[in-house]
mmCIF file of C-alpha atoms in Angstrom:
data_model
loop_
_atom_site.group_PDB
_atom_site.id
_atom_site.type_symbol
_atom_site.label_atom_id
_atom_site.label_comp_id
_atom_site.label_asym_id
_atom_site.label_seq_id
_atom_site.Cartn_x
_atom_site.Cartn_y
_atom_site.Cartn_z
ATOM 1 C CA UNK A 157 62.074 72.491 -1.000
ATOM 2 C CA UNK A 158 60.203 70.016 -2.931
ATOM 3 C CA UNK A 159 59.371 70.228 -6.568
ATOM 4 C CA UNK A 160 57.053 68.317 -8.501
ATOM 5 C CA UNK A 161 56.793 67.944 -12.347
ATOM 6 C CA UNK A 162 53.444 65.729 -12.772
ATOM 7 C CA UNK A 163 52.586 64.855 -16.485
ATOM 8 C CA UNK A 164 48.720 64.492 -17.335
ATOM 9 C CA UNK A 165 49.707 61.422 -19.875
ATOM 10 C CA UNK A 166 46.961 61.713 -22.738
ATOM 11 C CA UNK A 167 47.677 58.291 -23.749
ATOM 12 C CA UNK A 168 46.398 58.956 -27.653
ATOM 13 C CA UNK A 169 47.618 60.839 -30.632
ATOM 14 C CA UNK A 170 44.336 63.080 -30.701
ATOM 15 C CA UNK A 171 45.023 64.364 -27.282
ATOM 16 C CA UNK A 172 47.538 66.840 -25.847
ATOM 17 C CA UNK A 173 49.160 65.752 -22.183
ATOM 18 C CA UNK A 174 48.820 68.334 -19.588
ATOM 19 C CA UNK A 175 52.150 69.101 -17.575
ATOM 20 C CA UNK A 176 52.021 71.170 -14.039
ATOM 21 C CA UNK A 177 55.227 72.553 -12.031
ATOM 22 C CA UNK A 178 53.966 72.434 -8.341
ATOM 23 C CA UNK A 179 57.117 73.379 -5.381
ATOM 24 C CA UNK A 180 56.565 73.673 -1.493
ATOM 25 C CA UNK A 181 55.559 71.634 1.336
ATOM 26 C CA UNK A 182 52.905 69.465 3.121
ATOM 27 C CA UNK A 183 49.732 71.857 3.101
ATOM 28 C CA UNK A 184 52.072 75.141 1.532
ATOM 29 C CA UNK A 185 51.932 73.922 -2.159
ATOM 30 C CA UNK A 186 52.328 76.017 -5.172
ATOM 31 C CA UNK A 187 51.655 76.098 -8.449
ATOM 32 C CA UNK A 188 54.407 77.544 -10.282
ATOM 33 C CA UNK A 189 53.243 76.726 -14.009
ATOM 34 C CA UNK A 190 50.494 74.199 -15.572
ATOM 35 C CA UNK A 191 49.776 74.371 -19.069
ATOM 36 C CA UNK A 192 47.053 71.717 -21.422
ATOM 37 C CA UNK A 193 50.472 70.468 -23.587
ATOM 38 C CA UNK A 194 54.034 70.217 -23.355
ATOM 39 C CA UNK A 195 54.314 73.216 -26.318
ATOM 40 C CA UNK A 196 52.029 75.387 -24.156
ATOM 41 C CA UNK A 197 54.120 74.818 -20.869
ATOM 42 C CA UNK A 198 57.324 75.225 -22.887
ATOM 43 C CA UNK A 199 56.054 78.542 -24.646
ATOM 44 C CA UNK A 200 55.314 79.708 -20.951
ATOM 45 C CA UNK A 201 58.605 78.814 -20.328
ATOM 46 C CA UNK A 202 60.292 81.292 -23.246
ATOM 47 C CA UNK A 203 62.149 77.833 -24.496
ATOM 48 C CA UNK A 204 62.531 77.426 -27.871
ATOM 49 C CA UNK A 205 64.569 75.433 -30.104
ATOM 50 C CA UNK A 206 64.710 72.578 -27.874
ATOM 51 C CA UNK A 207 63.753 70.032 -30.227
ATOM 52 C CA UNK A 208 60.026 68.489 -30.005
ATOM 53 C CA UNK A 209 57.500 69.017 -27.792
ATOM 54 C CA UNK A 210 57.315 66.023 -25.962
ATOM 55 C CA UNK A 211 61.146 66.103 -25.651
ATOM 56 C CA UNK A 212 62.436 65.326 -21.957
ATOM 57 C CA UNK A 213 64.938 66.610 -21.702
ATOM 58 C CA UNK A 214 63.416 70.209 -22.468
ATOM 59 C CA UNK A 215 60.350 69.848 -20.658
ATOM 60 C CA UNK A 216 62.835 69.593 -17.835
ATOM 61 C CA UNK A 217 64.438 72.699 -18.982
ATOM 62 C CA UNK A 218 60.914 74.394 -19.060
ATOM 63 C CA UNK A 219 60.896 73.221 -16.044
ATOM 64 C CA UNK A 220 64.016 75.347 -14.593
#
């Protein structure tokens, strides 16, 4: 099955970037998670101590 993590890039220091976890299948989508910054979708996540927000490699993790 498919997964998809897209990244809203804010593109300026005043701005969060959203992140969204979408899985599935030509018209069966699903959102599995979306949150307005990568703190917010990491919180949502229950990851913590993974270094800074904007950290790849545990966005990724959130992403698990």
């Amino acid at each position: 099955m498919p997964v998809v993590l897209g990244i809203d890039a804010a593109w300026s220091p005043n701005h969060d970037s959203g992140v969204a976890l979408v899985t599935g299948a030509p018209g069966r989508w699903r959102c599995v998670r979306s949150a307005s910054s990568f703190a917010d979708f990491l919180d949502a996540a229950a990851v913590h101590g993974c270094g800074m927000p904007d950290d790849v490699a545990a966005l990724l993790r959130g992403a698990e």
